[in-house]
Amino acid sequence: MAYVVGLMSGTSLDGVDVALLGLQETENGLDTTLLDFKTVPFQASLVAEIRKSLSIEHSDSQLICSLNFKLGVLFAESVKMICSKNGIAASQLEVIGSHGQTIFHQPEQVGDFAASTLQIGEPAVIAYETEATVVSNFRTMDMAAGGQGAPLVPYTELLLYRDAHKNRLLQNIGGIGNVTVLPQAATLNQVFAFDTGPGNMIIDDLMQRLFQRGYDAGGEIAAQGAVNEAMLADCMHDDFITAAIPKSTGRELYGKEYTDHLLATYGHLAPEDLIATATMFTAKTIVSNYEQFVFPKMMIDEVVVSGGGSYNETLLRFMAELLDGKCVVLTQEDIGYSSDAKEAVAFGLLAYETLHRRPSNVPNATGAREHVILGNITYPPLVYKEEGANFA
């Protein structure tokens, strides 16, 4: 069995997700076991630095340069923590897959700005501190091949969730929402995926500003409010929701500036109503995308939700109401998996495939011209001990 760690630090900025996996090659593919999982929270000061680095108005190159190394240290410490907890040395890992913290993701050219993406969390620091090989920077090769560099998890979802008899949607609701469409007994070329729009990002930002809480636990605040139809209609008047697939987005579209606009326009509403409407907005963007891009192609048996949004009972209820019986809404836990661990598991698997020189992007999801091997490989330092030789 090969030990692998996957690291994911997403748009929700709640911390770094760390998944320890056991992988074994079999005749039927990769046998994957989740051995342990933990989310290591970010300190408030680090979150403030990340938020500043995400802001076009306030970011600067020195800040991003510094954060790159700070996050590398935190990622390395997180790997060593989970390995120590499970009685193995980090140096025993076959590979670490680190998605990194997205600073900016621009999937298409805008004016003079090229299509580009930037994730930080220095892999050399991780490799040096853990003495293990690191795969990072997963999105750039797909973009070099003409893709949007996102979403990247569909390949691993095919490995883990394909069903011989069911058409499934794998809906992740992190900061951003994204869906993978898995037809029954699907082949890789039948899989497609895309971002659906905001996930928890707008809800979380409003919760922080209005209630000084990082998120709406269980959807309790949303359940106390009423959806404001005027605000919802305004939000739904959004070019991204109707944009053709493949498509991807992030904080550059649904970040601080978006919330600023909502509060400037609808700040007179009760705080609970603002949260309820933002929650319905997320649900409606998801279902609207299904109606445009999925349901015309096939009937869906199950929508399996993962990410922090899977714990928001009001959001799941809104989705079920909008779907109106077309399919069953489940969570990862309902089918024996972990909602929290899903993306960290994915980047561990992607790193393993990269190390074995196997392509793992899905052109139907990203728009890339071809299948490519993802990521950059950073090897750990080598210590030579040979009698009579001096490599110092």
PDB file of C-alpha atoms in Angstrom, residues 118-284:
ATOM      1  CA  LEU A 118      -2.154  31.497  -9.360  1.00  0.00           C
ATOM      2  CA  GLN A 119      -2.101  29.157  -6.369  1.00  0.00           C
ATOM      3  CA  ILE A 120       0.464  29.636  -3.595  1.00  0.00           C
ATOM      4  CA  GLY A 121       1.930  27.533  -0.783  1.00  0.00           C
ATOM      5  CA  GLU A 122       5.559  26.952  -1.719  1.00  0.00           C
ATOM      6  CA  PRO A 123       6.070  23.250  -2.628  1.00  0.00           C
ATOM      7  CA  ALA A 124       9.830  23.444  -2.009  1.00  0.00           C
ATOM      8  CA  VAL A 125       9.125  24.267   1.635  1.00  0.00           C
ATOM      9  CA  ILE A 126       6.706  21.341   1.904  1.00  0.00           C
ATOM     10  CA  ALA A 127       9.172  18.949   0.250  1.00  0.00           C
ATOM     11  CA  TYR A 128      12.094  20.119   2.398  1.00  0.00           C
ATOM     12  CA  GLU A 129      10.217  19.978   5.692  1.00  0.00           C
ATOM     13  CA  THR A 130       8.555  16.593   5.055  1.00  0.00           C
ATOM     14  CA  GLU A 131      11.325  14.931   3.013  1.00  0.00           C
ATOM     15  CA  ALA A 132       8.602  13.790   0.603  1.00  0.00           C
ATOM     16  CA  THR A 133       7.857  14.405  -3.074  1.00  0.00           C
ATOM     17  CA  VAL A 134       5.234  17.102  -3.704  1.00  0.00           C
ATOM     18  CA  VAL A 135       2.962  17.651  -6.694  1.00  0.00           C
ATOM     19  CA  SER A 136       1.497  21.155  -6.899  1.00  0.00           C
ATOM     20  CA  ASN A 137       0.281  23.739  -9.407  1.00  0.00           C
ATOM     21  CA  PHE A 138      -2.290  21.377 -10.891  1.00  0.00           C
ATOM     22  CA  ARG A 139      -4.259  23.910 -12.924  1.00  0.00           C
ATOM     23  CA  THR A 140      -1.597  25.432 -15.166  1.00  0.00           C
ATOM     24  CA  MET A 141      -0.961  22.541 -17.583  1.00  0.00           C
ATOM     25  CA  ASP A 142      -4.659  22.270 -18.347  1.00  0.00           C
ATOM     26  CA  MET A 143      -4.703  26.011 -19.085  1.00  0.00           C
ATOM     27  CA  ALA A 144      -1.612  25.642 -21.260  1.00  0.00           C
ATOM     28  CA  ALA A 145      -3.654  23.126 -23.268  1.00  0.00           C
ATOM     29  CA  GLY A 146      -6.432  25.682 -23.744  1.00  0.00           C
ATOM     30  CA  GLY A 147      -8.557  24.689 -20.753  1.00  0.00           C
ATOM     31  CA  GLN A 148      -9.873  26.774 -17.885  1.00  0.00           C
ATOM     32  CA  GLY A 149      -7.864  24.883 -15.264  1.00  0.00           C
ATOM     33  CA  ALA A 150     -11.078  23.993 -13.438  1.00  0.00           C
ATOM     34  CA  PRO A 151     -12.828  21.964 -12.319  1.00  0.00           C
ATOM     35  CA  LEU A 152     -10.149  19.315 -11.730  1.00  0.00           C
ATOM     36  CA  VAL A 153     -11.933  16.817  -9.475  1.00  0.00           C
ATOM     37  CA  PRO A 154     -14.085  15.073 -12.177  1.00  0.00           C
ATOM     38  CA  TYR A 155     -11.340  12.529 -12.952  1.00  0.00           C
ATOM     39  CA  THR A 156     -11.204  11.398  -9.337  1.00  0.00           C
ATOM     40  CA  GLU A 157     -15.000  11.431  -9.080  1.00  0.00           C
ATOM     41  CA  LEU A 158     -15.141   8.996 -11.972  1.00  0.00           C
ATOM     42  CA  LEU A 159     -12.727   6.718 -10.094  1.00  0.00           C
ATOM     43  CA  LEU A 160     -14.671   6.869  -6.829  1.00  0.00           C
ATOM     44  CA  TYR A 161     -18.353   7.451  -7.618  1.00  0.00           C
ATOM     45  CA  ARG A 162     -19.211   5.889 -10.966  1.00  0.00           C
ATOM     46  CA  ASP A 163     -22.297   3.673 -10.676  1.00  0.00           C
ATOM     47  CA  ALA A 164     -23.284   0.965 -13.127  1.00  0.00           C
ATOM     48  CA  HIS A 165     -26.980   1.806 -12.962  1.00  0.00           C
ATOM     49  CA  LYS A 166     -27.413   5.426 -11.801  1.00  0.00           C
ATOM     50  CA  ASN A 167     -26.932   8.818 -13.442  1.00  0.00           C
ATOM     51  CA  ARG A 168     -25.323  10.921 -10.733  1.00  0.00           C
ATOM     52  CA  LEU A 169     -24.505  14.573 -10.177  1.00  0.00           C
ATOM     53  CA  LEU A 170     -21.616  15.237  -7.800  1.00  0.00           C
ATOM     54  CA  GLN A 171     -22.323  18.750  -6.501  1.00  0.00           C
ATOM     55  CA  ASN A 172     -19.614  20.373  -4.431  1.00  0.00           C
ATOM     56  CA  ILE A 173     -20.602  23.472  -2.461  1.00  0.00           C
ATOM     57  CA  GLY A 174     -17.474  25.110  -1.119  1.00  0.00           C
ATOM     58  CA  GLY A 175     -16.843  28.804  -1.590  1.00  0.00           C
ATOM     59  CA  ILE A 176     -17.856  28.208  -5.216  1.00  0.00           C
ATOM     60  CA  GLY A 177     -20.283  25.550  -6.445  1.00  0.00           C
ATOM     61  CA  ASN A 178     -19.249  23.013  -9.068  1.00  0.00           C
ATOM     62  CA  VAL A 179     -20.900  19.913 -10.470  1.00  0.00           C
ATOM     63  CA  THR A 180     -19.641  16.756 -12.156  1.00  0.00           C
ATOM     64  CA  VAL A 181     -22.047  14.808 -14.349  1.00  0.00           C
ATOM     65  CA  LEU A 182     -21.517  11.034 -14.150  1.00  0.00           C
ATOM     66  CA  PRO A 183     -23.754   9.041 -16.510  1.00  0.00           C
ATOM     67  CA  GLN A 184     -24.291   5.422 -15.501  1.00  0.00           C
ATOM     68  CA  ALA A 185     -21.242   3.246 -16.248  1.00  0.00           C
ATOM     69  CA  ALA A 186     -19.563   6.368 -17.672  1.00  0.00           C
ATOM     70  CA  THR A 187     -16.296   6.408 -19.561  1.00  0.00           C
ATOM     71  CA  LEU A 188     -13.888   9.320 -19.086  1.00  0.00           C
ATOM     72  CA  ASN A 189     -15.016  10.978 -22.319  1.00  0.00           C
ATOM     73  CA  GLN A 190     -18.667  10.909 -21.186  1.00  0.00           C
ATOM     74  CA  VAL A 191     -17.964  12.869 -18.005  1.00  0.00           C
ATOM     75  CA  PHE A 192     -18.457  16.633 -18.019  1.00  0.00           C
ATOM     76  CA  ALA A 193     -18.322  19.249 -15.292  1.00  0.00           C
ATOM     77  CA  PHE A 194     -18.452  22.979 -14.659  1.00  0.00           C
ATOM     78  CA  ASP A 195     -18.786  25.639 -11.975  1.00  0.00           C
ATOM     79  CA  THR A 196     -22.386  26.499 -11.141  1.00  0.00           C
ATOM     80  CA  GLY A 197     -21.663  29.870  -9.485  1.00  0.00           C
ATOM     81  CA  PRO A 198     -21.497  30.927  -5.830  1.00  0.00           C
ATOM     82  CA  GLY A 199     -21.476  28.286  -3.139  1.00  0.00           C
ATOM     83  CA  ASN A 200     -20.973  29.447   0.444  1.00  0.00           C
ATOM     84  CA  MET A 201     -18.873  32.494  -0.428  1.00  0.00           C
ATOM     85  CA  ILE A 202     -21.574  35.162  -0.390  1.00  0.00           C
ATOM     86  CA  ILE A 203     -23.417  33.566   2.548  1.00  0.00           C
ATOM     87  CA  ASP A 204     -20.221  33.381   4.614  1.00  0.00           C
ATOM     88  CA  ASP A 205     -19.226  36.978   3.849  1.00  0.00           C
ATOM     89  CA  LEU A 206     -22.687  38.246   4.844  1.00  0.00           C
ATOM     90  CA  MET A 207     -22.615  36.128   8.016  1.00  0.00           C
ATOM     91  CA  GLN A 208     -19.263  37.633   8.982  1.00  0.00           C
ATOM     92  CA  ARG A 209     -20.422  41.204   8.401  1.00  0.00           C
ATOM     93  CA  LEU A 210     -23.919  40.912   9.853  1.00  0.00           C
ATOM     94  CA  PHE A 211     -23.488  38.340  12.650  1.00  0.00           C
ATOM     95  CA  GLN A 212     -19.706  38.176  13.204  1.00  0.00           C
ATOM     96  CA  ARG A 213     -19.793  34.443  12.456  1.00  0.00           C
ATOM     97  CA  GLY A 214     -17.803  32.621   9.821  1.00  0.00           C
ATOM     98  CA  TYR A 215     -20.760  30.699   8.400  1.00  0.00           C
ATOM     99  CA  ASP A 216     -24.440  29.879   8.896  1.00  0.00           C
ATOM    100  CA  ALA A 217     -24.217  26.674  10.940  1.00  0.00           C
ATOM    101  CA  GLY A 218     -26.850  24.232   9.736  1.00  0.00           C
ATOM    102  CA  GLY A 219     -28.591  27.033   7.839  1.00  0.00           C
ATOM    103  CA  GLU A 220     -30.227  28.166  11.083  1.00  0.00           C
ATOM    104  CA  ILE A 221     -30.129  31.897  10.294  1.00  0.00           C
ATOM    105  CA  ALA A 222     -31.456  31.378   6.768  1.00  0.00           C
ATOM    106  CA  ALA A 223     -34.316  29.318   8.192  1.00  0.00           C
ATOM    107  CA  GLN A 224     -35.360  32.313  10.321  1.00  0.00           C
ATOM    108  CA  GLY A 225     -35.533  34.688   7.365  1.00  0.00           C
ATOM    109  CA  ALA A 226     -37.692  35.121   4.274  1.00  0.00           C
ATOM    110  CA  VAL A 227     -36.421  35.172   0.699  1.00  0.00           C
ATOM    111  CA  ASN A 228     -36.649  38.653  -0.804  1.00  0.00           C
ATOM    112  CA  GLU A 229     -37.802  38.135  -4.390  1.00  0.00           C
ATOM    113  CA  ALA A 230     -36.498  41.489  -5.667  1.00  0.00           C
ATOM    114  CA  MET A 231     -32.996  40.799  -4.367  1.00  0.00           C
ATOM    115  CA  LEU A 232     -33.122  37.234  -5.680  1.00  0.00           C
ATOM    116  CA  ALA A 233     -34.182  38.403  -9.143  1.00  0.00           C
ATOM    117  CA  ASP A 234     -31.359  40.957  -9.132  1.00  0.00           C
ATOM    118  CA  CYS A 235     -28.823  38.287  -8.189  1.00  0.00           C
ATOM    119  CA  MET A 236     -30.120  35.877 -10.833  1.00  0.00           C
ATOM    120  CA  HIS A 237     -29.593  38.536 -13.510  1.00  0.00           C
ATOM    121  CA  ASP A 238     -26.054  37.210 -13.828  1.00  0.00           C
ATOM    122  CA  ASP A 239     -24.176  36.455 -17.055  1.00  0.00           C
ATOM    123  CA  PHE A 240     -22.168  33.633 -15.463  1.00  0.00           C
ATOM    124  CA  ILE A 241     -25.268  31.574 -14.634  1.00  0.00           C
ATOM    125  CA  THR A 242     -26.337  31.458 -18.279  1.00  0.00           C
ATOM    126  CA  ALA A 243     -22.817  31.304 -19.762  1.00  0.00           C
ATOM    127  CA  ALA A 244     -22.099  28.250 -21.895  1.00  0.00           C
ATOM    128  CA  ILE A 245     -20.127  25.342 -20.454  1.00  0.00           C
ATOM    129  CA  PRO A 246     -17.325  24.618 -19.742  1.00  0.00           C
ATOM    130  CA  LYS A 247     -17.028  27.531 -17.325  1.00  0.00           C
ATOM    131  CA  SER A 248     -15.318  28.336 -14.039  1.00  0.00           C
ATOM    132  CA  THR A 249     -15.297  31.225 -11.594  1.00  0.00           C
ATOM    133  CA  GLY A 250     -14.137  32.269  -8.137  1.00  0.00           C
ATOM    134  CA  ARG A 251     -13.725  35.081  -5.651  1.00  0.00           C
ATOM    135  CA  GLU A 252     -12.903  37.520  -8.444  1.00  0.00           C
ATOM    136  CA  LEU A 253     -16.619  37.466  -9.370  1.00  0.00           C
ATOM    137  CA  TYR A 254     -18.409  36.607  -6.104  1.00  0.00           C
ATOM    138  CA  GLY A 255     -16.049  38.060  -3.501  1.00  0.00           C
ATOM    139  CA  LYS A 256     -16.001  41.182  -1.355  1.00  0.00           C
ATOM    140  CA  GLU A 257     -17.085  43.577  -4.097  1.00  0.00           C
ATOM    141  CA  TYR A 258     -20.181  41.486  -4.773  1.00  0.00           C
ATOM    142  CA  THR A 259     -21.196  41.567  -1.102  1.00  0.00           C
ATOM    143  CA  ASP A 260     -20.496  45.306  -0.969  1.00  0.00           C
ATOM    144  CA  HIS A 261     -23.045  45.780  -3.767  1.00  0.00           C
ATOM    145  CA  LEU A 262     -25.660  43.643  -2.039  1.00  0.00           C
ATOM    146  CA  LEU A 263     -25.362  45.538   1.227  1.00  0.00           C
ATOM    147  CA  ALA A 264     -25.394  48.928  -0.510  1.00  0.00           C
ATOM    148  CA  THR A 265     -28.584  47.986  -2.372  1.00  0.00           C
ATOM    149  CA  TYR A 266     -30.434  45.758   0.073  1.00  0.00           C
ATOM    150  CA  GLY A 267     -28.904  46.637   3.434  1.00  0.00           C
ATOM    151  CA  HIS A 268     -32.297  47.843   4.626  1.00  0.00           C
ATOM    152  CA  LEU A 269     -33.552  44.237   4.737  1.00  0.00           C
ATOM    153  CA  ALA A 270     -33.541  42.240   7.950  1.00  0.00           C
ATOM    154  CA  PRO A 271     -30.200  40.428   8.328  1.00  0.00           C
ATOM    155  CA  GLU A 272     -31.981  37.053   8.410  1.00  0.00           C
ATOM    156  CA  ASP A 273     -33.704  37.880   5.119  1.00  0.00           C
ATOM    157  CA  LEU A 274     -30.371  38.726   3.507  1.00  0.00           C
ATOM    158  CA  ILE A 275     -28.951  35.355   4.561  1.00  0.00           C
ATOM    159  CA  ALA A 276     -32.085  33.509   3.426  1.00  0.00           C
ATOM    160  CA  THR A 277     -31.975  35.205   0.023  1.00  0.00           C
ATOM    161  CA  ALA A 278     -28.250  34.559  -0.459  1.00  0.00           C
ATOM    162  CA  THR A 279     -28.870  30.911   0.433  1.00  0.00           C
ATOM    163  CA  MET A 280     -31.691  30.647  -2.085  1.00  0.00           C
ATOM    164  CA  PHE A 281     -29.469  32.349  -4.661  1.00  0.00           C
ATOM    165  CA  THR A 282     -26.895  29.573  -4.295  1.00  0.00           C
ATOM    166  CA  ALA A 283     -29.598  26.888  -4.535  1.00  0.00           C
ATOM    167  CA  LYS A 284     -31.214  28.505  -7.550  1.00  0.00           C
TER     168      LYS A 284
END
